[in-house]
Tab-separated table of C-alpha atoms and ligand atoms in Angstrom:
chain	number	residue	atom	x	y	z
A	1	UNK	CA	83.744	34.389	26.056
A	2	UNK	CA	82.788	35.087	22.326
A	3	UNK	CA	86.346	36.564	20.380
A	4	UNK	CA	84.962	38.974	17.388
A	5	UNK	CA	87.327	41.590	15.308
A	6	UNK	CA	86.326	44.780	14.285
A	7	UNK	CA	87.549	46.183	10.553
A	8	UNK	CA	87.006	49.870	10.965
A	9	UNK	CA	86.465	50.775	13.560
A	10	UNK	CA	86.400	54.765	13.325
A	11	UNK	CA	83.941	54.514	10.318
A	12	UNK	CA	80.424	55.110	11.162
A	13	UNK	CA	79.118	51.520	11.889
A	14	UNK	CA	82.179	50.631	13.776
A	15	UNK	CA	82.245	53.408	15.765
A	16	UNK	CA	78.539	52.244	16.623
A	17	UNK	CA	80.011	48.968	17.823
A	18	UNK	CA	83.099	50.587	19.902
A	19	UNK	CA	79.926	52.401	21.653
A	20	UNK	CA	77.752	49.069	22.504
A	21	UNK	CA	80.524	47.004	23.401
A	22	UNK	CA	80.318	47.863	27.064
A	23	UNK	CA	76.504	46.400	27.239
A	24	UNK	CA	78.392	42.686	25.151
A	25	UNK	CA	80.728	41.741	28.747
A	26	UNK	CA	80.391	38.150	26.876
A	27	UNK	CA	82.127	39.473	24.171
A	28	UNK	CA	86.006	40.383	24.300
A	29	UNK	CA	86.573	42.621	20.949
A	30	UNK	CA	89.139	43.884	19.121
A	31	UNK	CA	88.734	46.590	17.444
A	32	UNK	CA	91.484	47.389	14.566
A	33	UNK	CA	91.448	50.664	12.013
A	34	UNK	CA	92.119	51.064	8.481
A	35	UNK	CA	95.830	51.866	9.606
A	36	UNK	CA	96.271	49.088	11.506
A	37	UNK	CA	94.202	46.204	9.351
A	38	UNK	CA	94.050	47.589	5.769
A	39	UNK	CA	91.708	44.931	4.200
A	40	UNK	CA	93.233	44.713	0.822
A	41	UNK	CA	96.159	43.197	2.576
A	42	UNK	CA	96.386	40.050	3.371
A	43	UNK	CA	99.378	40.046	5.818
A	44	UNK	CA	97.827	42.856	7.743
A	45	UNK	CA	94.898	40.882	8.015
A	46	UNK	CA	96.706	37.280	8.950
A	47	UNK	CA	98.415	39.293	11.645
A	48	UNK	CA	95.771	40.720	12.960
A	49	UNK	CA	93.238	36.991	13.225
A	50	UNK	CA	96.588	35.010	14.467
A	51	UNK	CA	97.079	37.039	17.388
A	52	UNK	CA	94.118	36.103	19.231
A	53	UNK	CA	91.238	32.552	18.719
A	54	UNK	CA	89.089	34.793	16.996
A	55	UNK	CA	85.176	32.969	16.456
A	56	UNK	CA	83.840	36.312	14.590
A	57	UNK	CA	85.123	39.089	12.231
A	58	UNK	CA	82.834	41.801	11.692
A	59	UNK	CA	83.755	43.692	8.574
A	60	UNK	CA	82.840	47.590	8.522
A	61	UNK	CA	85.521	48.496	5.741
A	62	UNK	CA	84.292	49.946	2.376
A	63	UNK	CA	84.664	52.228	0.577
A	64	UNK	CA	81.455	54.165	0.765
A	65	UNK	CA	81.666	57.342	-1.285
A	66	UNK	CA	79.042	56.608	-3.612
A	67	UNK	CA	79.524	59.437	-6.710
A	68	UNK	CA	83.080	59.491	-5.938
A	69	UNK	CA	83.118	56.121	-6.904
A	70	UNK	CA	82.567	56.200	-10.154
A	71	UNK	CA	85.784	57.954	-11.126
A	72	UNK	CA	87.984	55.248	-8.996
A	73	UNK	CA	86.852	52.077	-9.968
A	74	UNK	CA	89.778	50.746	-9.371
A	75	UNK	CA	90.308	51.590	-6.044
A	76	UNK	CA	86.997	51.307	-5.326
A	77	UNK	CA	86.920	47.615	-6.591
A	78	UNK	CA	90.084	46.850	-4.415
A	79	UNK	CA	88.158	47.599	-0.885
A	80	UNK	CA	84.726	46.418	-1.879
A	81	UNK	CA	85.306	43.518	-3.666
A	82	UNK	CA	88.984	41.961	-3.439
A	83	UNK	CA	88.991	43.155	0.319
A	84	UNK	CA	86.217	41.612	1.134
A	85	UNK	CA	87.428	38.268	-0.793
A	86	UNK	CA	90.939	38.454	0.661
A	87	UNK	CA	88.862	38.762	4.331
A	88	UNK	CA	87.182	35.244	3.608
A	89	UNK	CA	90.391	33.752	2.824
A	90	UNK	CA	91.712	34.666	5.580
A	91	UNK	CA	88.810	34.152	7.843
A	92	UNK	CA	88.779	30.320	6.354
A	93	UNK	CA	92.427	29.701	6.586
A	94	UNK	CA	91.668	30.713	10.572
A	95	UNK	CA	88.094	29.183	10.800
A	96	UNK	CA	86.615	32.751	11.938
A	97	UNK	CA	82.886	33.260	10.488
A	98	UNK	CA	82.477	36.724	8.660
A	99	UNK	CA	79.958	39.163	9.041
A	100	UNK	CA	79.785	41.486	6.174
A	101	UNK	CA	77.997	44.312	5.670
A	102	UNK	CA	76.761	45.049	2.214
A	103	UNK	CA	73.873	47.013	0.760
A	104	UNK	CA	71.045	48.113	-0.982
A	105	UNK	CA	72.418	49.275	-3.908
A	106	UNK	CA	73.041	45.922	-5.173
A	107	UNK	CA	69.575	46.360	-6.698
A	108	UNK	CA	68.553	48.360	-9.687
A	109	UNK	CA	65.391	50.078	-7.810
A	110	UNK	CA	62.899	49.185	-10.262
A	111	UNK	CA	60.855	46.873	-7.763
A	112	UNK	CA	57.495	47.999	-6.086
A	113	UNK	CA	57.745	45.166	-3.226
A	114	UNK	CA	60.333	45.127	-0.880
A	115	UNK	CA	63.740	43.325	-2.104
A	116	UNK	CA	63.854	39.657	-1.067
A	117	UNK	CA	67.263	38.021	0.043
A	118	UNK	CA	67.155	36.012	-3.507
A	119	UNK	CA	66.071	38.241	-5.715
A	120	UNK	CA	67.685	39.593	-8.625
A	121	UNK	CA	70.525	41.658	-8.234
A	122	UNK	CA	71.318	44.193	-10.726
A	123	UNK	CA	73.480	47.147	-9.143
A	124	UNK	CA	73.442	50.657	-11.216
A	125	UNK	CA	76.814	52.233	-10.090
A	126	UNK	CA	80.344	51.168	-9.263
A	127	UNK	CA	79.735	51.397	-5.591
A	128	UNK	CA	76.862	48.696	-6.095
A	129	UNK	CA	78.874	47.233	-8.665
A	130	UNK	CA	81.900	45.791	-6.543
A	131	UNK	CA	79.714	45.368	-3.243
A	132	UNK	CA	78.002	42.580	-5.128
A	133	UNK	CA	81.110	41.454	-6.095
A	134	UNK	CA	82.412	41.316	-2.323
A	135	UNK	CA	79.068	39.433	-1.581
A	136	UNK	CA	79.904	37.027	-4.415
A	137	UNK	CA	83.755	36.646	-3.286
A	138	UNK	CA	82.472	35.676	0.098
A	139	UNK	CA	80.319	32.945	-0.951
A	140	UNK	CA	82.407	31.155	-3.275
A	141	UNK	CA	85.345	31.370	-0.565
A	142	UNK	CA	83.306	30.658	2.817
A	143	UNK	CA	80.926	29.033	4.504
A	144	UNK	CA	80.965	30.468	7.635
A	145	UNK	CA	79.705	33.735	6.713
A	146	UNK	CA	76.434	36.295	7.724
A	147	UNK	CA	76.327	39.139	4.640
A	148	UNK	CA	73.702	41.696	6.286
A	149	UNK	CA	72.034	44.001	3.209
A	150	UNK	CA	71.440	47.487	4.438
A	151	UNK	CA	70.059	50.881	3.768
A	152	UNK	CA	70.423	54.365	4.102
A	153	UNK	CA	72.467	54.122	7.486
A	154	UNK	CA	72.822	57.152	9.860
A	155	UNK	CA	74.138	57.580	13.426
A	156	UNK	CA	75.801	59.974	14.933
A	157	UNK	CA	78.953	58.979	13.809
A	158	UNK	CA	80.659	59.844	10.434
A	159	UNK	CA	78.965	61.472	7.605
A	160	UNK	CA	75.512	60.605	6.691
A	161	UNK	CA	72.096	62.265	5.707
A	162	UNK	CA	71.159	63.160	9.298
A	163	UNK	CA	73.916	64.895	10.060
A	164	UNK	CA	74.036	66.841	6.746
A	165	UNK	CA	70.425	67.955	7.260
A	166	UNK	CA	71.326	69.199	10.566
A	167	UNK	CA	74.358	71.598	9.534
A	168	UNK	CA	72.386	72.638	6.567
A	169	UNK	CA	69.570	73.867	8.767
A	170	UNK	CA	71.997	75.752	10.443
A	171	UNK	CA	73.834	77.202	6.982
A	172	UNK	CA	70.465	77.432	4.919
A	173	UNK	CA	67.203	79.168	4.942
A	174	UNK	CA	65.795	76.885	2.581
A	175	UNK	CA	66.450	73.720	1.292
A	176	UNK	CA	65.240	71.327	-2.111
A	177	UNK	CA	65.171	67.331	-1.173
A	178	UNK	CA	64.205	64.640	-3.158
A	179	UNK	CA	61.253	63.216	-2.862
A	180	UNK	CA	60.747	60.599	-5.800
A	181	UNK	CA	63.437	58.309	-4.343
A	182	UNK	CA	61.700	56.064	-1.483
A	183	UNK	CA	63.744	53.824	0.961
A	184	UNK	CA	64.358	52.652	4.623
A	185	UNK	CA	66.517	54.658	6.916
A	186	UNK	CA	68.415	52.646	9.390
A	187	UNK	CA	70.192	53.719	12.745
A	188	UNK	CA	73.405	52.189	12.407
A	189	UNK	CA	73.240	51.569	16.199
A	190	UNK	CA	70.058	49.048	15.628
A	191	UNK	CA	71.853	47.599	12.913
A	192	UNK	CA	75.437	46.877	15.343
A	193	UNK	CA	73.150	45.787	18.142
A	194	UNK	CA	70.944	43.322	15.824
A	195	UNK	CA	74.269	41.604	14.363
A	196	UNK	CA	76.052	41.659	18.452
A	197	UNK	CA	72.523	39.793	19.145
A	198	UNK	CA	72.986	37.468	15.955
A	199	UNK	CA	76.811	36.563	17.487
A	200	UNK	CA	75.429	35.997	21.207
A	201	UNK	CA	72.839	33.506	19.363
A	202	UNK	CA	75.740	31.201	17.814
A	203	UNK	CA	73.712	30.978	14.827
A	204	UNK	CA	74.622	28.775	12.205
A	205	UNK	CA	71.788	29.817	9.850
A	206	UNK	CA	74.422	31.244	7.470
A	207	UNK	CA	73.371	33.556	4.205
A	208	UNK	CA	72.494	36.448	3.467
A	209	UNK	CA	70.029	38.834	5.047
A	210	UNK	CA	68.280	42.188	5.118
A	211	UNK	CA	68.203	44.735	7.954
A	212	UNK	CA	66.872	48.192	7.837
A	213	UNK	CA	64.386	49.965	10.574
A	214	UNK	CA	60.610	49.533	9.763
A	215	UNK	CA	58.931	51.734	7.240
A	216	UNK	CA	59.096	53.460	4.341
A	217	UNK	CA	59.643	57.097	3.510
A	218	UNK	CA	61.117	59.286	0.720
A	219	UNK	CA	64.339	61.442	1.557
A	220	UNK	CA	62.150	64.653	1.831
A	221	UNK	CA	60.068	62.287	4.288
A	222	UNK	CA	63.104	61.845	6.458
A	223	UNK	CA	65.083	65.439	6.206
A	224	UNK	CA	61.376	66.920	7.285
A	225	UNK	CA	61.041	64.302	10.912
A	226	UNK	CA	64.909	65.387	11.383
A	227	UNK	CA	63.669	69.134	11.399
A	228	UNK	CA	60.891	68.423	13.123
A	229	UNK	CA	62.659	66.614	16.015
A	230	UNK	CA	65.369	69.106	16.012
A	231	UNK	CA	62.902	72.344	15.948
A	232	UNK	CA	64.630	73.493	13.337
A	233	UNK	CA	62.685	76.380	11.054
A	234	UNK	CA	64.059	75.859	7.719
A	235	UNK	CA	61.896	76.082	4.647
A	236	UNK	CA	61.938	72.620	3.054
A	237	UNK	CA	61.078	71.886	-0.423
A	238	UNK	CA	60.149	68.720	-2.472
A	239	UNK	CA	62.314	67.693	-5.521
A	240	UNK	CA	62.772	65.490	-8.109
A	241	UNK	CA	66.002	63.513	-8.802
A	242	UNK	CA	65.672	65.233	-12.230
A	243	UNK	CA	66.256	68.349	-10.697
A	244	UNK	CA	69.050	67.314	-8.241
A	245	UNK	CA	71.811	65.173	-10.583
A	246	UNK	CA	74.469	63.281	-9.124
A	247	UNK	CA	77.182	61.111	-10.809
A	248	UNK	CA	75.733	57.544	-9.595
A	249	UNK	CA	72.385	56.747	-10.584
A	250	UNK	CA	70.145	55.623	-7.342
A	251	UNK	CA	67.904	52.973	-7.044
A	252	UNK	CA	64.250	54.807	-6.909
A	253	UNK	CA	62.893	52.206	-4.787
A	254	UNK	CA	65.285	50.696	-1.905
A	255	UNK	CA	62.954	48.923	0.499
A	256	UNK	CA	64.574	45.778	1.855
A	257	UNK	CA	62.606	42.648	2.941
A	258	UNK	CA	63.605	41.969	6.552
A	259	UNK	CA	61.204	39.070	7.777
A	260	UNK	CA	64.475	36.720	7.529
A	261	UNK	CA	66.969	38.171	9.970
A	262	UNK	CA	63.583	39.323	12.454
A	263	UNK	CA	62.610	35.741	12.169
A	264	UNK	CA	65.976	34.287	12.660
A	265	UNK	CA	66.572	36.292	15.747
A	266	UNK	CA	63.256	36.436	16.911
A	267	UNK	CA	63.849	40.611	16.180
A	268	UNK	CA	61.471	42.988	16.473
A	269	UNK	CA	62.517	45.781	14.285
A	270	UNK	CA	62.465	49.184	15.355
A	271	UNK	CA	60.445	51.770	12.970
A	272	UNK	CA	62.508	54.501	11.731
A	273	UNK	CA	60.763	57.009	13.325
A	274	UNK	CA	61.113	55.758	16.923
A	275	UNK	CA	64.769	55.127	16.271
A	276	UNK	CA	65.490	58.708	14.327
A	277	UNK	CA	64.364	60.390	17.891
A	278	UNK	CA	66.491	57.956	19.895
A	279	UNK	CA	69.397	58.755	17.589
A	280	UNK	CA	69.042	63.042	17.385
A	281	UNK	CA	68.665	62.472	21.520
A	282	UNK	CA	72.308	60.657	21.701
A	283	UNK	CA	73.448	63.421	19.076
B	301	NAP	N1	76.348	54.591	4.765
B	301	NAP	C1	75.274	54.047	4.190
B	301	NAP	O1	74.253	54.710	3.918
B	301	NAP	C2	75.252	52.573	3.881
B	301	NAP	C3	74.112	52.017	3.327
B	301	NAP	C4	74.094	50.643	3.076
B	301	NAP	C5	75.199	49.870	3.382
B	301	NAP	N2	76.317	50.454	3.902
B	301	NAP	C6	77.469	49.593	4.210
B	301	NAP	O2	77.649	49.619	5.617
B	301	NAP	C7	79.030	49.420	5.932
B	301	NAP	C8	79.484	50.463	6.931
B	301	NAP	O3	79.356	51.739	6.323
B	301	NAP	P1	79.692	53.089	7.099
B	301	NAP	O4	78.566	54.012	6.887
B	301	NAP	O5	80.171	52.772	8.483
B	301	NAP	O6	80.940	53.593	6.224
B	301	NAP	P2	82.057	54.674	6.561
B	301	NAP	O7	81.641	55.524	7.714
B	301	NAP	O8	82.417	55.314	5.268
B	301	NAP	O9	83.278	53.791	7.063
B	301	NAP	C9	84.021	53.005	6.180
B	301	NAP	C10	85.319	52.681	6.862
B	301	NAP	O10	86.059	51.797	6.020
B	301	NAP	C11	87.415	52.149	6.145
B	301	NAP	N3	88.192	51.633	5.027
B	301	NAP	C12	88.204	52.053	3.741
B	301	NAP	N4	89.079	51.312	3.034
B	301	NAP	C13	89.624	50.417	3.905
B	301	NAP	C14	90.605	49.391	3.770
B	301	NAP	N5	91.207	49.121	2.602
B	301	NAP	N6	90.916	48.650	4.881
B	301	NAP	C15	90.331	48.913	6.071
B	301	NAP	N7	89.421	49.872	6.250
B	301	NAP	C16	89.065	50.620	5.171
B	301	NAP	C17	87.408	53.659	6.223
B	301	NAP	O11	88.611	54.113	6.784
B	301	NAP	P3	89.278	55.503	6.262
B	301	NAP	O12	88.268	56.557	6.577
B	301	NAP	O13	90.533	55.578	7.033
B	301	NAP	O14	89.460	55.293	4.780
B	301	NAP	C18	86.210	53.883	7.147
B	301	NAP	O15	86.637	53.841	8.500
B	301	NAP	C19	79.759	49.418	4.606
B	301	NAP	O16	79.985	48.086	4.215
B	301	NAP	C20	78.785	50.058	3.642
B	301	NAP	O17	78.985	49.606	2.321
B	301	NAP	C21	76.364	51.772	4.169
C-alpha cells in the first residue's frame, strides 16, 4: 500500500483526485482541507504527516487568484512560496517526497517554442512571482520532490475558463475573447491521473516537469470547441488583450514542453480536444 496526503482537497485539482481515488485501491489517501492543514503552518502540517507513514504528499494549495494577486502580495507570497517551503521541511523532517504543482506563469511568454523544464524563468505577476519562489524553496530544502509545471487547468470542479464560458453562454448573447494569447488547456483530471500514475511507478527521477494536454490553441480557440460541444448559440467574437485589460500581465505564449514527464512515464498525452469533450460529458 502506497500512503499519499492530499493539501486541498476541495480546490479544483484536489477535488479531481478525491474523484480518481476509487480507480488507486493501491493507494490509501488522506485527503485534508485548507481548514484542517493550512500550509503556512507548520504544526498543522507536522500533525497532519505524523499521524500516518506517509511515502507521498501531493500539494494542491495556492493561492490561485491571479489579478487579485497583485494587491496581496503578502498573503499571496505566504501560500505560494513560504507554504510551499514550510511543506518541504516538513516533508524532509518525515522523509515524505513532495509533489508540487506549479505553473506556467513562471515564464515571461515571450518564447515561440514550447518552454523547456530548464529554461529561463522570468514570471510577470505576483502570482508567477512567488510560485517560482515555492519551486525554488522546494529545491534548496528537498530532494525527494516531483514539481509538475502546468497550464490553463479546467475540470469540472471550482472556477475555471470552462465553466465561465458555459454560464456566460447562458447570461450573454454575445461574447469578446482573446485571441492573441496562445496556450495549452489541461483537464485537471489528466493532470491528477498522470501524477497517481507517476506515484504507482515509485519513480525516483526527481525534478521538475511539464504537463499540459497536447496542442495548442488561443483562448477564443478554446471558448469556441466549449460552445461547440455544448450547442450553445452565442455570438463569439475575437479580441485582443489590448482591448480586454486585466491587472496581471499574461504570458502571450504559454506552451509547455512535455516530452519529459511522457517519456518518464511512458505517457501518452491526451490532446485537448479529446479531453475538453470527455470533461463537458462528466459536467
Ligand atoms: N487553475 C489554473 O489554471 C492553473 C494553471 C497552472 C497551474 N495551476 C496550479 O495548480 C494547482 C491547483 O490549482 P487549482 O486550480 O486546483 O486551484 P484552486 O481551485 O484555486 O484551489 C486552491 C486550493 O488551495 C487552498 N488553499 C489556499 N491557501 C491555502 C493554505 N494556506 N493552506 C491550505 N490550503 C490553501 C484553497 O482553499 P480555500 O478555497 O479554502 O482558500 C483551495 O482549496 C495550484 O498549485 C495552481 O497554482 C493552476
Amino acid at each position: 500500500m502506497i500512503h499519499v496526503l492530499v493539501t486541498a482537497k476541495d480546490g479544483q485539482l484536489g477535488q479531481c483526485f478525491q474523484s480518481l481515488a476509487v480507480k488507486h485501491p493501491n493507494i490509501q489517501f488522506v485527503f485534508k482541507s485548507s481548514s484542517d492543514l493550512d500550509i503556512t503552518n507548520t504544526a498543522n502540517i507536522e500533525d497532519a504527516l505524523k499521524d500516518h507513514t506517509f511515502d507521498y504528499c501531493i500539494n494542491c494549495a495556492a493561492y490561485t487568484a491571479v489579478d487579485k494577486a497583485e494587491e496581496a502580495i503578502e498573503l499571496v507570497d505566504k501560500v505560494n512560496h513560504i507554504g510551499a517551503k514550510l511543506l518541504a521541511e516538513s516533508c524532509k523532517k518525515f522523509n515524505v517526497t513532495l509533489i508540487h504543482v506549479s505553473t506556467d506563469f513562471v515564464f515571461d511568454g515571450k518564447a515561440t517554442v514550447p518552454y523547456l523544464e530548464d529554461d529561463i524563468t522570468n514570471p510577470l505577476g505576483v502570482y508567477g512571482k512567488t510560485k517560482l519562489a515555492g519551486e525554488q524553496a522546494i529545491s534548496n530544502v528537498l530532494e525527494n520532490y516531483f514539481i509538475i509545471r502546468t497550464s490553463w487547468l479546467y475540470s469540472e470542479y471550482g472556477n475555471n475558463f470552462l465553466k465561465t464560458m458555459l454560464r456566460l453562454s447562458k447570461e450573454r448573447n454575445e461574447i469578446g475573447v482573446v485571441g492573441d494569447q496562445v496556450g495549452s488547456p489541461t483537464y485537471a483530471r489528466d493532470l491528477a491521473d498522470m501524477i497517481l500514475r507517476l506515484i504507482e511507478s515509485k519513480n525516483t527521477s526527481y525534478g521538475v516537469y511539464h504537463y499540459s494536454n497536447k496542442g495548442v490553441v488561443s483562448w477564443y480557440d478554446f471558448a469556441k470547441e466549449i460552445f461547440k460541444l455544448s450547442d450553445s448559440s452565442i455570438t463569439l467574437n475575437k479580441i485582443e488583450t489590448k482591448d480586454y485589460p486585466t491587472p496581471a500581465v499574461r504570458p502571450k505564449y504559454s506552451v509547455l514542453h512535455t516530452e519529459r514527464i511522457s517519456k518518464l512515464l511512458d505517457l501518452k498525452i491526451p490532446n485537448w480536444k479529446v479531453s475538453l469533450t470527455q470533461a463537458i460529458s462528466n459536467l
